[in-house]
PDB file of N, CA and C in Angstrom:
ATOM      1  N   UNK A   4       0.846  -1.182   0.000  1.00 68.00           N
ATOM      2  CA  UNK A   4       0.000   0.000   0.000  1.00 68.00           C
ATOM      3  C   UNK A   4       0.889   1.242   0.000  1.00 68.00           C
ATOM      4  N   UNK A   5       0.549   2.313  -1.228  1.00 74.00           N
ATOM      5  CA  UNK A   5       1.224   3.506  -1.095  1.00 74.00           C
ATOM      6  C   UNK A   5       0.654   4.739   0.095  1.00 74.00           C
ATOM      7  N   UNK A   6       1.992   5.029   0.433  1.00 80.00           N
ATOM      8  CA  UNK A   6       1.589   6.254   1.539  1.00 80.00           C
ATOM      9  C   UNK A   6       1.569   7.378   1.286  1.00 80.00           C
ATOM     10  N   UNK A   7       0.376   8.274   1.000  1.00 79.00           N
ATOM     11  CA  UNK A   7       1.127   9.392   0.505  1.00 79.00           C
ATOM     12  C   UNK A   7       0.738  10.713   1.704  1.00 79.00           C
ATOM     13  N   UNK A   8       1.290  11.751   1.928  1.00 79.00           N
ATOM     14  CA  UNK A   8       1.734  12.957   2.250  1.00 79.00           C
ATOM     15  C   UNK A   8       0.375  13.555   2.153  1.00 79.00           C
ATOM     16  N   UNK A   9      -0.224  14.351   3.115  1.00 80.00           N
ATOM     17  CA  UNK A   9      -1.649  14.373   3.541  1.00 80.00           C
ATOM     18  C   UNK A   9      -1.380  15.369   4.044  1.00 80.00           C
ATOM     19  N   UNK A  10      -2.272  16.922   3.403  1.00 80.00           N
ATOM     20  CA  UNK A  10      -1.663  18.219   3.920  1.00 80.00           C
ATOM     21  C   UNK A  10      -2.381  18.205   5.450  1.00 80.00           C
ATOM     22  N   UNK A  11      -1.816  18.937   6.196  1.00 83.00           N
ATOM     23  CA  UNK A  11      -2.163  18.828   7.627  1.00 83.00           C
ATOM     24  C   UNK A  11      -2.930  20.360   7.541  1.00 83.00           C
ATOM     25  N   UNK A  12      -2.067  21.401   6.906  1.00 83.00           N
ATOM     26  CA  UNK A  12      -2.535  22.732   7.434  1.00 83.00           C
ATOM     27  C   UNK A  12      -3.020  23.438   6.312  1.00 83.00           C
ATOM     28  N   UNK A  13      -4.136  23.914   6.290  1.00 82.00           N
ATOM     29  CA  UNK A  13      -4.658  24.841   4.798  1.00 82.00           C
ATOM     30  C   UNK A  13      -4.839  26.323   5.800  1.00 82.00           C
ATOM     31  N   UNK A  14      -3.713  27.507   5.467  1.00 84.00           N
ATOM     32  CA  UNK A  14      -4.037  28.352   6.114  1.00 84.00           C
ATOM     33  C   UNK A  14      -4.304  29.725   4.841  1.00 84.00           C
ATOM     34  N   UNK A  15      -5.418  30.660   5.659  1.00 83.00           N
ATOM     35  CA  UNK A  15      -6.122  31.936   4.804  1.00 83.00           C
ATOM     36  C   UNK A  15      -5.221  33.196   5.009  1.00 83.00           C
ATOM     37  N   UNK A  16      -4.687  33.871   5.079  1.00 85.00           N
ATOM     38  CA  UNK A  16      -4.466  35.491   5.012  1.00 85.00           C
ATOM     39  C   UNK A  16      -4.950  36.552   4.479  1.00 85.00           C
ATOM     40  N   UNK A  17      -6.059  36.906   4.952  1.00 85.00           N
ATOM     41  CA  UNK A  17      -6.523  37.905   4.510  1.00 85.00           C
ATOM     42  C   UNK A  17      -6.005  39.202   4.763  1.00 85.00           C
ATOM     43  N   UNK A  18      -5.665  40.535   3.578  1.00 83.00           N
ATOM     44  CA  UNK A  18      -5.218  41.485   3.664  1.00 83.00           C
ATOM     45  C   UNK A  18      -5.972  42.233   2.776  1.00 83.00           C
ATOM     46  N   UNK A  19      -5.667  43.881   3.358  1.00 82.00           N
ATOM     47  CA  UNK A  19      -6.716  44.857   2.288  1.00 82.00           C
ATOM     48  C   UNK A  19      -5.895  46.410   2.389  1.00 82.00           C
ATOM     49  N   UNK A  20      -5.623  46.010   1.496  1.00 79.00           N
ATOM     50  CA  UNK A  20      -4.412  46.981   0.759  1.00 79.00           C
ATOM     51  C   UNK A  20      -5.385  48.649   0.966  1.00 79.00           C
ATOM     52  N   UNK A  21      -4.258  49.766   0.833  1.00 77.00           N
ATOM     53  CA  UNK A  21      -4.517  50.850   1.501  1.00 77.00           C
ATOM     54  C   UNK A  21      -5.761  51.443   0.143  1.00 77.00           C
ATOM     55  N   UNK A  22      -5.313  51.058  -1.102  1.00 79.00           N
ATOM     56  CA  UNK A  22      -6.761  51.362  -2.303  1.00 79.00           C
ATOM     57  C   UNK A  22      -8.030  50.632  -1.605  1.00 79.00           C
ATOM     58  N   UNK A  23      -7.699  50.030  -1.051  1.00 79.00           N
ATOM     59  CA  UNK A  23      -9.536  48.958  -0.875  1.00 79.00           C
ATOM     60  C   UNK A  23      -9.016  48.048  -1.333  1.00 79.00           C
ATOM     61  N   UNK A  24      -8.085  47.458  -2.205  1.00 82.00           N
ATOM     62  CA  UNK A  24      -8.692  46.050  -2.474  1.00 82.00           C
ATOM     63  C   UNK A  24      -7.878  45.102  -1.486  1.00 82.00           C
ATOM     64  N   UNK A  25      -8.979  43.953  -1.325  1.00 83.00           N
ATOM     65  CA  UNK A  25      -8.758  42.736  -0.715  1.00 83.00           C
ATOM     66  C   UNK A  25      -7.863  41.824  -1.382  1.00 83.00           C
ATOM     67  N   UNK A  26      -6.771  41.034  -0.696  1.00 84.00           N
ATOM     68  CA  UNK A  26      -6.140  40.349  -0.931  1.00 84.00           C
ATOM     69  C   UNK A  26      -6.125  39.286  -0.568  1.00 84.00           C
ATOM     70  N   UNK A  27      -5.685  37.767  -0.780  1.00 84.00           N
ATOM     71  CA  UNK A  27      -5.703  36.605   0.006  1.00 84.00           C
ATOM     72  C   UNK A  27      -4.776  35.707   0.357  1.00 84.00           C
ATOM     73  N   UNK A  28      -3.794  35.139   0.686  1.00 85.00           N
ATOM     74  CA  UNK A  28      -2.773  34.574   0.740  1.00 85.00           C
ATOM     75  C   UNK A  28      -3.427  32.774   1.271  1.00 85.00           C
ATOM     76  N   UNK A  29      -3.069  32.088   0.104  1.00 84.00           N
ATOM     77  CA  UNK A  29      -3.573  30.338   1.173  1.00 84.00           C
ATOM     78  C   UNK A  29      -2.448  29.519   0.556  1.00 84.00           C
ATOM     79  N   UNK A  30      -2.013  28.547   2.081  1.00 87.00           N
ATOM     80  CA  UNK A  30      -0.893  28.103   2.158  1.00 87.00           C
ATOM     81  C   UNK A  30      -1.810  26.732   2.323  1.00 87.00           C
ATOM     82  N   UNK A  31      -1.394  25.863   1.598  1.00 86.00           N
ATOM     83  CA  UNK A  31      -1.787  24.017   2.196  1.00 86.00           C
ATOM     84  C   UNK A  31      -0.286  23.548   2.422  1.00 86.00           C
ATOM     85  N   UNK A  32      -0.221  22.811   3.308  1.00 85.00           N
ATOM     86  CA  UNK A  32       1.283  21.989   3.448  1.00 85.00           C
ATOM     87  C   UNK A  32       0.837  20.519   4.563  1.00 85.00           C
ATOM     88  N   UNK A  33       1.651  19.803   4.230  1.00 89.00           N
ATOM     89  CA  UNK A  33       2.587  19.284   2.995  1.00 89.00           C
ATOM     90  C   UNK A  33       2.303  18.504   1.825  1.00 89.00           C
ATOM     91  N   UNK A  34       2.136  18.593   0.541  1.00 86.00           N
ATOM     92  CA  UNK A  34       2.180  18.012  -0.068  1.00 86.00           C
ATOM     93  C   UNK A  34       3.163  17.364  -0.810  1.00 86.00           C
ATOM     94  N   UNK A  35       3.067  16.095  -1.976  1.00 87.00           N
ATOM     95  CA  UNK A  35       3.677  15.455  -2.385  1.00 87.00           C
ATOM     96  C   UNK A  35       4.133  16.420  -3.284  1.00 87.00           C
ATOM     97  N   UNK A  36       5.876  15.686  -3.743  1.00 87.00           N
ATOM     98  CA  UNK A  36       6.501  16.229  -4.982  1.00 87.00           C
ATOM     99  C   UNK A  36       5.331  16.567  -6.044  1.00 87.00           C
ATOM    100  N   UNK A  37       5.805  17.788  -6.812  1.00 87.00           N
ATOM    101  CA  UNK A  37       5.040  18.342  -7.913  1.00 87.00           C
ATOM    102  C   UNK A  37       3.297  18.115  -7.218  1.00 87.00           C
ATOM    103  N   UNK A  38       2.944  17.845  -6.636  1.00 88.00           N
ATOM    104  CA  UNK A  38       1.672  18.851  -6.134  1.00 88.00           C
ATOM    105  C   UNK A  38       1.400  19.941  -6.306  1.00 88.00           C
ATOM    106  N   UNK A  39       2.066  20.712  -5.700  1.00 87.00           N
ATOM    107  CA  UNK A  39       2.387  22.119  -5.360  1.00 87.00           C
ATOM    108  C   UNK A  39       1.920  22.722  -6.832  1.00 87.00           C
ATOM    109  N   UNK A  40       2.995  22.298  -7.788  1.00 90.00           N
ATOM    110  CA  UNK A  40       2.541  23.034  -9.286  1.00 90.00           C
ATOM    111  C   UNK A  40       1.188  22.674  -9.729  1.00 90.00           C
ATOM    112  N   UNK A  41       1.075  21.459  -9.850  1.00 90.00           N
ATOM    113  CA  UNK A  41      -0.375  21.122 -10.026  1.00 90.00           C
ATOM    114  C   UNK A  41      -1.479  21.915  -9.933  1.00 90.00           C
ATOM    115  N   UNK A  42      -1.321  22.211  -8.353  1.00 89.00           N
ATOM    116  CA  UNK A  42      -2.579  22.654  -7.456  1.00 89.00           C
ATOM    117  C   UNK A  42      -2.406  24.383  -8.405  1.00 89.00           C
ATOM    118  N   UNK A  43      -1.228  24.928  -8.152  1.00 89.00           N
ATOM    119  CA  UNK A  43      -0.965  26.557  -9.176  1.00 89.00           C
ATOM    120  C   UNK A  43      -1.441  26.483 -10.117  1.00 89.00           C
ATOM    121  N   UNK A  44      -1.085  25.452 -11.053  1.00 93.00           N
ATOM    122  CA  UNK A  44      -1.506  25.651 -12.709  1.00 93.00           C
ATOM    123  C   UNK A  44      -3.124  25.877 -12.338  1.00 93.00           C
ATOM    124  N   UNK A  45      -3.876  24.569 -11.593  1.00 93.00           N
ATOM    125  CA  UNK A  45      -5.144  24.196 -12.486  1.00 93.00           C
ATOM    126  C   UNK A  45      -5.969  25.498 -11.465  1.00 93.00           C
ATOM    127  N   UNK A  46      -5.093  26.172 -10.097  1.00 89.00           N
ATOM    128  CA  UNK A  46      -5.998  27.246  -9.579  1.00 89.00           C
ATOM    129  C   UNK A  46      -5.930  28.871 -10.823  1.00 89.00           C
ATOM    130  N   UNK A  47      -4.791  28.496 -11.111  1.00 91.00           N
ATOM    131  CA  UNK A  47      -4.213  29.890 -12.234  1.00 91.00           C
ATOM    132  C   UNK A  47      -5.448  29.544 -13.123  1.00 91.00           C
ATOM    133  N   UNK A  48      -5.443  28.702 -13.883  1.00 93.00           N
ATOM    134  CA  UNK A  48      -6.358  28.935 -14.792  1.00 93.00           C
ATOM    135  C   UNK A  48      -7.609  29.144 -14.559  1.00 93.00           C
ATOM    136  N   UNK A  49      -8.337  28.284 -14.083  1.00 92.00           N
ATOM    137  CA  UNK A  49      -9.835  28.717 -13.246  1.00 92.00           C
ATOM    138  C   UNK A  49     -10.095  30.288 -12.949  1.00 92.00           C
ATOM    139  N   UNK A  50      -8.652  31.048 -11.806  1.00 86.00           N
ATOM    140  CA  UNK A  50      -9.154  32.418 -12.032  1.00 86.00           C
ATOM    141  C   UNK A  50      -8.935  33.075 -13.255  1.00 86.00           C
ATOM    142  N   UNK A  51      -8.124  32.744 -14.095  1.00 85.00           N
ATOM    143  CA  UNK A  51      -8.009  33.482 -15.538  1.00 85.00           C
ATOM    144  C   UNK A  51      -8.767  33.565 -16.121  1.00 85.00           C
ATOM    145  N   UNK A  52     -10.114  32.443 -16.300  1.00 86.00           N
ATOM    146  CA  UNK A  52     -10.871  32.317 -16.871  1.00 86.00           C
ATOM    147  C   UNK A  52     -12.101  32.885 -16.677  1.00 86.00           C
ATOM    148  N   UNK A  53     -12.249  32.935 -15.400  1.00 85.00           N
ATOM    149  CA  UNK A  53     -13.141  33.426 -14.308  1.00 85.00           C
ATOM    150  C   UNK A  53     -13.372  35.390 -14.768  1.00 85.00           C
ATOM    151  N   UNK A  54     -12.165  35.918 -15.140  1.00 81.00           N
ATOM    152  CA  UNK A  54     -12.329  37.311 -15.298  1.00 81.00           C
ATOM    153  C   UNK A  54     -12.796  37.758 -15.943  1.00 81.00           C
ATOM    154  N   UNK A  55     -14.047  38.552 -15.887  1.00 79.00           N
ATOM    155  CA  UNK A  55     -14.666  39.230 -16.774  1.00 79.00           C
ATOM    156  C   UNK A  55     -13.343  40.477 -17.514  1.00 79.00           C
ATOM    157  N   UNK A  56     -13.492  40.506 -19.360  1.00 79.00           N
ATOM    158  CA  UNK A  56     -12.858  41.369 -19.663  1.00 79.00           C
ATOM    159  C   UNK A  56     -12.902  41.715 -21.163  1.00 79.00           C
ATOM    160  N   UNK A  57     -12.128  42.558 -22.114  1.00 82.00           N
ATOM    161  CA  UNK A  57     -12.395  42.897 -22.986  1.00 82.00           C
ATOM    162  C   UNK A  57     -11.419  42.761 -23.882  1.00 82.00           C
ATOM    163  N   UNK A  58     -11.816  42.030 -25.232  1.00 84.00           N
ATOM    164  CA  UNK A  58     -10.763  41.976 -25.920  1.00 84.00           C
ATOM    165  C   UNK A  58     -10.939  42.134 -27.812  1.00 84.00           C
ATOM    166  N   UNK A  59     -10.230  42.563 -28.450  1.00 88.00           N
ATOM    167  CA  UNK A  59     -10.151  42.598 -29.954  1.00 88.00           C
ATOM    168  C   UNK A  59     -10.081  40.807 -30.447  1.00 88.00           C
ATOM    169  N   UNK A  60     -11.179  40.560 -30.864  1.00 87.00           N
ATOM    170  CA  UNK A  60     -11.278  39.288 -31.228  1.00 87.00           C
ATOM    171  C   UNK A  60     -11.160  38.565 -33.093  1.00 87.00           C
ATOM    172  N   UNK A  61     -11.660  40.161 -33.660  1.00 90.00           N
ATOM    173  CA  UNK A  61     -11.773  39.764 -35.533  1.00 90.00           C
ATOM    174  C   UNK A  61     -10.849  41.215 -35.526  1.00 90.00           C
ATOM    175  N   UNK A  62     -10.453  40.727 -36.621  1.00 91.00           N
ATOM    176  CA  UNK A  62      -9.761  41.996 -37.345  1.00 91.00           C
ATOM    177  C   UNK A  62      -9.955  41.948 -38.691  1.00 91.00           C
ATOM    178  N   UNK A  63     -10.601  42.720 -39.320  1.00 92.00           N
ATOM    179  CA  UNK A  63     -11.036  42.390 -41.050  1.00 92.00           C
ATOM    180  C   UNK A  63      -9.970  43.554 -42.416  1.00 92.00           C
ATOM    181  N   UNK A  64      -9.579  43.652 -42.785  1.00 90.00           N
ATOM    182  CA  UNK A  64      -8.719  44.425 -43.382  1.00 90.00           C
ATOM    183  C   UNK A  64      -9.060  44.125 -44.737  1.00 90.00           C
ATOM    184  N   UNK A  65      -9.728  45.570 -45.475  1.00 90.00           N
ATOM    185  CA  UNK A  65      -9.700  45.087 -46.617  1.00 90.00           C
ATOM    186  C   UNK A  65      -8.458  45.051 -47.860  1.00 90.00           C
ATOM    187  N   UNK A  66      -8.865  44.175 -48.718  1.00 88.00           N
ATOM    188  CA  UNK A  66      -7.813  43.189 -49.607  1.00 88.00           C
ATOM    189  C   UNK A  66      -7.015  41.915 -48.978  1.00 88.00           C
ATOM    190  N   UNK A  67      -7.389  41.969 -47.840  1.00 90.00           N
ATOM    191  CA  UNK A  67      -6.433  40.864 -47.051  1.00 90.00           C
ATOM    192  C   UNK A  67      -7.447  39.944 -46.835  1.00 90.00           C
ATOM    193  N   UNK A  68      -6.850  38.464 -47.410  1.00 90.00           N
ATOM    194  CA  UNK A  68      -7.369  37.110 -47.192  1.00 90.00           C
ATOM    195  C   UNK A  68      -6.844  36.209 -45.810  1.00 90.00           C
ATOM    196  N   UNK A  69      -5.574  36.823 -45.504  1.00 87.00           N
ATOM    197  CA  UNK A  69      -4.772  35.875 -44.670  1.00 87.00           C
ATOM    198  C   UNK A  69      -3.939  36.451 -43.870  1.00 87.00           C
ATOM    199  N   UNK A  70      -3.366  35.868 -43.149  1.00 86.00           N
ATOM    200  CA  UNK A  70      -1.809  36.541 -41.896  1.00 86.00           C
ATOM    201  C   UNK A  70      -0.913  36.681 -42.430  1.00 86.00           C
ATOM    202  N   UNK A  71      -0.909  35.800 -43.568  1.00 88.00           N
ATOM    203  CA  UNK A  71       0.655  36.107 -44.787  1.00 88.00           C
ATOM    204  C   UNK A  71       0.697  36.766 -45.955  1.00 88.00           C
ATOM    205  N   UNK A  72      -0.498  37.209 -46.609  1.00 86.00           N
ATOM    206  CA  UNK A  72      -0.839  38.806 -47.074  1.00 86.00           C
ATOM    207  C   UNK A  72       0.378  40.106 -46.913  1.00 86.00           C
ATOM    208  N   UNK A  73       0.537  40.439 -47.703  1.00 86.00           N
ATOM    209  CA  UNK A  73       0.767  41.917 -47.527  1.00 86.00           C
ATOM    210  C   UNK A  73       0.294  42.619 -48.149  1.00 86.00           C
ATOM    211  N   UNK A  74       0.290  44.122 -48.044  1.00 88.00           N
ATOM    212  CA  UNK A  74      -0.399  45.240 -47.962  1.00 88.00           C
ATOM    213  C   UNK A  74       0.852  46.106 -48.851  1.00 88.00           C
ATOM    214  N   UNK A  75       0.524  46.568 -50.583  1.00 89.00           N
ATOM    215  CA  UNK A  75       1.503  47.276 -50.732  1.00 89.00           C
ATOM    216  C   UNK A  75       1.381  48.868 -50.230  1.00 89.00           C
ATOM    217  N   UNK A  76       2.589  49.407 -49.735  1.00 90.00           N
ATOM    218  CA  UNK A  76       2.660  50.398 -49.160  1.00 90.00           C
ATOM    219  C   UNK A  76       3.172  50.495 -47.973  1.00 90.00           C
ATOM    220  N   UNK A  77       2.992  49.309 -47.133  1.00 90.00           N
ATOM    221  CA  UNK A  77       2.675  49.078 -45.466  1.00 90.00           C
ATOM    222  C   UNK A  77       4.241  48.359 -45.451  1.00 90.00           C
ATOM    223  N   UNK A  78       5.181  48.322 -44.695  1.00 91.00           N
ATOM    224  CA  UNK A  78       5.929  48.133 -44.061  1.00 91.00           C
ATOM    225  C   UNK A  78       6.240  46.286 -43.627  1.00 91.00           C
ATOM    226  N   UNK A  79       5.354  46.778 -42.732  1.00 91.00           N
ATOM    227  CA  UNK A  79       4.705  45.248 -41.859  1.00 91.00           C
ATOM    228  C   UNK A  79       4.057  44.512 -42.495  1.00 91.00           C
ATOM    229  N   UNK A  80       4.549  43.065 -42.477  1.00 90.00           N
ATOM    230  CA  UNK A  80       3.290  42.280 -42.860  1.00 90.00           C
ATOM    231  C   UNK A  80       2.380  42.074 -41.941  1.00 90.00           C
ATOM    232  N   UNK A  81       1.193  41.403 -42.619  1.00 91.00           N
ATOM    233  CA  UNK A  81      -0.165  41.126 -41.781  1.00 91.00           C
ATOM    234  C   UNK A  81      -0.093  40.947 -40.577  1.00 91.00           C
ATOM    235  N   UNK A  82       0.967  39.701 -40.183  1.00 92.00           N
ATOM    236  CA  UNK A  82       0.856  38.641 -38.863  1.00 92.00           C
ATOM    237  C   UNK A  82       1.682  39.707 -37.838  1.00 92.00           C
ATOM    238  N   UNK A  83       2.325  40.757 -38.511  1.00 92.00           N
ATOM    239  CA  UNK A  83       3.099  41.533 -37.653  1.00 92.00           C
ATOM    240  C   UNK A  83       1.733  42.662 -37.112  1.00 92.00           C
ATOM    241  N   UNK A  84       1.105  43.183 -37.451  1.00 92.00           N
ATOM    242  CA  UNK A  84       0.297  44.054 -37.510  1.00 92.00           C
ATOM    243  C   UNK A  84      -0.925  43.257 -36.909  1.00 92.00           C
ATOM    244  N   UNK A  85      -1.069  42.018 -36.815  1.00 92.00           N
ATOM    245  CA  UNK A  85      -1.951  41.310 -36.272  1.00 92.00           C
ATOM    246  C   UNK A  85      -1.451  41.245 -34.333  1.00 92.00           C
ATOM    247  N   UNK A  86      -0.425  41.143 -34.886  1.00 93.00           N
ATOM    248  CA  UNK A  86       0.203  40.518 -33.053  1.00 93.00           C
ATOM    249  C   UNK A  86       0.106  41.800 -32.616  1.00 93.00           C
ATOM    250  N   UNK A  87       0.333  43.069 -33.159  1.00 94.00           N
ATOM    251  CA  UNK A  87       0.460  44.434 -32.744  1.00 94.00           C
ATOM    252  C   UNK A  87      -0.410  44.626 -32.248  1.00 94.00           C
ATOM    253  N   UNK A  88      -1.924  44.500 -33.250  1.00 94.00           N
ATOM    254  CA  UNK A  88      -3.735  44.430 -32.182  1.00 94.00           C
ATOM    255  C   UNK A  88      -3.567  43.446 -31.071  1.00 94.00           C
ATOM    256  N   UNK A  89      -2.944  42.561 -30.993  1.00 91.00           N
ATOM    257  CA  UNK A  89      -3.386  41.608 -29.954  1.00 91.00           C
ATOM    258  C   UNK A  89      -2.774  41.847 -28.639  1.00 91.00           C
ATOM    259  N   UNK A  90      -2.154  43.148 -28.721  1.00 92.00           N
ATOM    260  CA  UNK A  90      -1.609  44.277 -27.470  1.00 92.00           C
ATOM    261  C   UNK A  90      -2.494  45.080 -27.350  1.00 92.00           C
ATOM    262  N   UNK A  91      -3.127  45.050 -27.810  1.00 92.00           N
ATOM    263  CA  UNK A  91      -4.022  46.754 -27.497  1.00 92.00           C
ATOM    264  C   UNK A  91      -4.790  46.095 -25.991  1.00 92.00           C
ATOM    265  N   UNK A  92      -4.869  46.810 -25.309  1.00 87.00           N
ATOM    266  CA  UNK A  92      -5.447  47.076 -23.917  1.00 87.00           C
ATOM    267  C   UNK A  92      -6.896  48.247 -24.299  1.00 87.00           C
ATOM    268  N   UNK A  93      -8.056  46.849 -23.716  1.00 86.00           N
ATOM    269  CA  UNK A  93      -9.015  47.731 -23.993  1.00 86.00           C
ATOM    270  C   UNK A  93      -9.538  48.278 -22.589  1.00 86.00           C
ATOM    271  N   UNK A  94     -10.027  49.404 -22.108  1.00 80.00           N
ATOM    272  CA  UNK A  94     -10.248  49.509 -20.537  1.00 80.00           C
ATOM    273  C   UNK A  94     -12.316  49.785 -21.292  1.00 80.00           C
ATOM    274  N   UNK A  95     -12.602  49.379 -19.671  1.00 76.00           N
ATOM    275  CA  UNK A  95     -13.839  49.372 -19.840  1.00 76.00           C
ATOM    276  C   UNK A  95     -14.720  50.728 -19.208  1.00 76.00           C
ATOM    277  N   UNK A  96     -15.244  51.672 -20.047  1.00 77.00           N
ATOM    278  CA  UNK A  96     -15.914  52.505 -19.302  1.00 77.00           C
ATOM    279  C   UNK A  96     -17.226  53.031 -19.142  1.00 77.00           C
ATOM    280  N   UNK A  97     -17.623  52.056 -20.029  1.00 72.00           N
ATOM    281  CA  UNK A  97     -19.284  51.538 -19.398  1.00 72.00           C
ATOM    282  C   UNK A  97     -19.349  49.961 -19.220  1.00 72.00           C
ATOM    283  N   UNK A  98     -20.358  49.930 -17.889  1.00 69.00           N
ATOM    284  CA  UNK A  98     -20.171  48.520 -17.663  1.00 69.00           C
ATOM    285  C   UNK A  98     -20.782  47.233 -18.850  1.00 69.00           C
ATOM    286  N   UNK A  99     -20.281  46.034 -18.652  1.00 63.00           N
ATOM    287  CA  UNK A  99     -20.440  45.472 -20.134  1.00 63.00           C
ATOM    288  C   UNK A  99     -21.852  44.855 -19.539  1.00 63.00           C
ATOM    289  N   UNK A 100     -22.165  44.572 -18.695  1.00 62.00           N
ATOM    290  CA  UNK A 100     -23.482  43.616 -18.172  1.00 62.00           C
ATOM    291  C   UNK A 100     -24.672  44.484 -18.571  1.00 62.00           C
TER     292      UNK A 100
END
């Protein structure tokens, strides 16, 4: 029979930074080798996903069929000018709901 490593302590920290916002700090210990990442990755993603937010999703350009297109006149090709939108930071200032 395998034995494995059984966290004993799941502890909370709650903090609230001098803007207002709330913070949380949670510690489980001990777990087994590579646990630890495990438990990060699959909590990282859940809140990533979780965030409401705003983003440039189509980009339509006319004469352009593709990412490997170019544009005479333009410098940049498509896929360069594509990754360039996929920086833009959109802020929200009416609410989206």
């Amino acid at each position: 029979m395998l034995n494995y490593v059984k966290p004993e302590k799941f502890i909370v920290e709650e903090e609230k930074e001098d803007r207002g916002y709330l913070y949380a700090r949670y510690s489980v210990q001990p777990l087994e080798r590579g646990y630890g990442v495990m438990i990060g990755n699959s909590l990282r993603r859940i809140l990533l996903s979780s965030i409401p937010s705003m983003a440039i999703t189509r980009v339509k350009i006319k004469d352009v069929y593709h990412e490997y297109d170019a544009l005479k006149g333009v410098k940049e090709d498509i896929l360069q000018i594509l990754m360039n939108i996929k920086q833009i930071q959109i802020k929200e200032v009416i609410p989206i709901h």
